[in-house]
Amino acid sequence: MIEFYRTRARDSAHALLGREAAEVVDLDAAIELARSLARTLNMPQRPDALTITGADGVVLHACAFDTVQGQQDEPS
């Protein structure tokens, strides 16, 4: 599961903007898919963070977008 969030710095609140379920071969493929989806999904706002969780609900990867340089940057 890939989830995209918008975060608020002053109190660490976050809002879920989008969620996509996908089957991929490994974590690298999931990260690549998340990068692509961050650019192409129709979401109400641009996300500034994401998480990737496995089928068992364990978080495998989480990252934030670089807010200093803008949304052209991809999540790491």
PDB file of C-alpha atoms in Angstrom:
ATOM      1  CA  MET A   1       0.000   0.000   0.000  1.00  0.00           C
ATOM      2  CA  ILE A   2       1.325   3.419  -0.945  1.00  0.00           C
ATOM      3  CA  GLU A   3      -0.137   6.386   0.922  1.00  0.00           C
ATOM      4  CA  PHE A   4       0.460  10.049   0.131  1.00  0.00           C
ATOM      5  CA  TYR A   5       0.175  12.752   2.794  1.00  0.00           C
ATOM      6  CA  ARG A   6       0.166  16.484   3.286  1.00  0.00           C
ATOM      7  CA  THR A   7       1.838  17.464   6.572  1.00  0.00           C
ATOM      8  CA  ARG A   8       1.669  20.552   8.775  1.00  0.00           C
ATOM      9  CA  ALA A   9       4.989  21.491  10.381  1.00  0.00           C
ATOM     10  CA  ARG A  10       3.705  23.378  13.412  1.00  0.00           C
ATOM     11  CA  ASP A  11       2.010  20.343  14.983  1.00  0.00           C
ATOM     12  CA  SER A  12       3.023  17.378  12.774  1.00  0.00           C
ATOM     13  CA  ALA A  13      -0.577  16.836  11.688  1.00  0.00           C
ATOM     14  CA  HIS A  14      -0.994  14.973   8.424  1.00  0.00           C
ATOM     15  CA  ALA A  15      -3.862  14.417   6.012  1.00  0.00           C
ATOM     16  CA  LEU A  16      -4.185  11.439   3.708  1.00  0.00           C
ATOM     17  CA  LEU A  17      -4.406  12.622   0.084  1.00  0.00           C
ATOM     18  CA  GLY A  18      -4.270   9.352  -1.806  1.00  0.00           C
ATOM     19  CA  ARG A  19      -3.863   5.626  -1.377  1.00  0.00           C
ATOM     20  CA  GLU A  20      -2.944   3.018  -3.972  1.00  0.00           C
ATOM     21  CA  ALA A  21      -2.686  -0.736  -3.571  1.00  0.00           C
ATOM     22  CA  ALA A  22      -0.225  -2.494  -5.853  1.00  0.00           C
ATOM     23  CA  GLU A  23       1.675  -5.751  -6.066  1.00  0.00           C
ATOM     24  CA  VAL A  24       5.360  -5.311  -6.830  1.00  0.00           C
ATOM     25  CA  VAL A  25       8.370  -7.622  -6.731  1.00  0.00           C
ATOM     26  CA  ASP A  26      10.399  -5.740  -4.098  1.00  0.00           C
ATOM     27  CA  LEU A  27      10.815  -2.505  -2.170  1.00  0.00           C
ATOM     28  CA  ASP A  28      12.816  -0.832  -4.956  1.00  0.00           C
ATOM     29  CA  ALA A  29       9.937  -1.432  -7.372  1.00  0.00           C
ATOM     30  CA  ALA A  30       7.484  -0.043  -4.812  1.00  0.00           C
ATOM     31  CA  ILE A  31       9.580   3.115  -4.375  1.00  0.00           C
ATOM     32  CA  GLU A  32       9.791   3.591  -8.144  1.00  0.00           C
ATOM     33  CA  LEU A  33       6.023   3.140  -8.451  1.00  0.00           C
ATOM     34  CA  ALA A  34       5.463   5.641  -5.629  1.00  0.00           C
ATOM     35  CA  ARG A  35       7.648   8.207  -7.417  1.00  0.00           C
ATOM     36  CA  SER A  36       5.638   7.763 -10.577  1.00  0.00           C
ATOM     37  CA  LEU A  37       2.294   7.940  -8.779  1.00  0.00           C
ATOM     38  CA  ALA A  38       3.335  11.093  -6.907  1.00  0.00           C
ATOM     39  CA  ARG A  39       3.633  12.806 -10.289  1.00  0.00           C
ATOM     40  CA  THR A  40       0.585  11.329 -12.003  1.00  0.00           C
ATOM     41  CA  LEU A  41      -2.194  10.659  -9.471  1.00  0.00           C
ATOM     42  CA  ASN A  42      -5.037  13.150  -9.373  1.00  0.00           C
ATOM     43  CA  MET A  43      -4.985  14.278  -5.721  1.00  0.00           C
ATOM     44  CA  PRO A  44      -6.660  17.335  -4.146  1.00  0.00           C
ATOM     45  CA  GLN A  45      -3.235  18.749  -3.147  1.00  0.00           C
ATOM     46  CA  ARG A  46       0.375  17.904  -3.885  1.00  0.00           C
ATOM     47  CA  PRO A  47       1.677  15.423  -1.332  1.00  0.00           C
ATOM     48  CA  ASP A  48       4.760  16.221   0.721  1.00  0.00           C
ATOM     49  CA  ALA A  49       5.261  12.771   2.269  1.00  0.00           C
ATOM     50  CA  LEU A  50       4.534   9.113   1.610  1.00  0.00           C
ATOM     51  CA  THR A  51       4.615   5.718   3.251  1.00  0.00           C
ATOM     52  CA  ILE A  52       4.852   2.250   1.749  1.00  0.00           C
ATOM     53  CA  THR A  53       3.457  -0.612   3.811  1.00  0.00           C
ATOM     54  CA  GLY A  54       3.580  -4.339   3.229  1.00  0.00           C
ATOM     55  CA  ALA A  55       0.582  -6.662   3.073  1.00  0.00           C
ATOM     56  CA  ASP A  56       0.991  -7.259   6.820  1.00  0.00           C
ATOM     57  CA  GLY A  57       0.668  -3.516   7.579  1.00  0.00           C
ATOM     58  CA  VAL A  58       4.322  -3.012   8.512  1.00  0.00           C
ATOM     59  CA  VAL A  59       5.807   0.273   7.230  1.00  0.00           C
ATOM     60  CA  LEU A  60       8.614  -0.611   4.814  1.00  0.00           C
ATOM     61  CA  HIS A  61       9.541   2.907   3.689  1.00  0.00           C
ATOM     62  CA  ALA A  62       8.585   6.471   4.603  1.00  0.00           C
ATOM     63  CA  CYS A  63       9.923   9.736   3.261  1.00  0.00           C
ATOM     64  CA  ALA A  64       9.181  13.415   2.838  1.00  0.00           C
ATOM     65  CA  PHE A  65       9.505  15.492  -0.290  1.00  0.00           C
ATOM     66  CA  ASP A  66      12.104  18.285  -0.313  1.00  0.00           C
ATOM     67  CA  THR A  67       9.951  21.309   0.499  1.00  0.00           C
ATOM     68  CA  VAL A  68      12.828  23.768   0.088  1.00  0.00           C
ATOM     69  CA  GLN A  69      13.290  23.146  -3.622  1.00  0.00           C
ATOM     70  CA  GLY A  70       9.649  22.506  -4.475  1.00  0.00           C
ATOM     71  CA  GLN A  71       7.625  19.671  -5.861  1.00  0.00           C
ATOM     72  CA  GLN A  72       9.838  18.915  -8.855  1.00  0.00           C
ATOM     73  CA  ASP A  73      11.957  16.865  -6.482  1.00  0.00           C
ATOM     74  CA  GLU A  74      11.047  13.251  -6.019  1.00  0.00           C
ATOM     75  CA  PRO A  75      10.793  11.379  -2.750  1.00  0.00           C
ATOM     76  CA  SER A  76      13.926   9.523  -1.770  1.00  0.00           C
TER      77      SER A  76
END
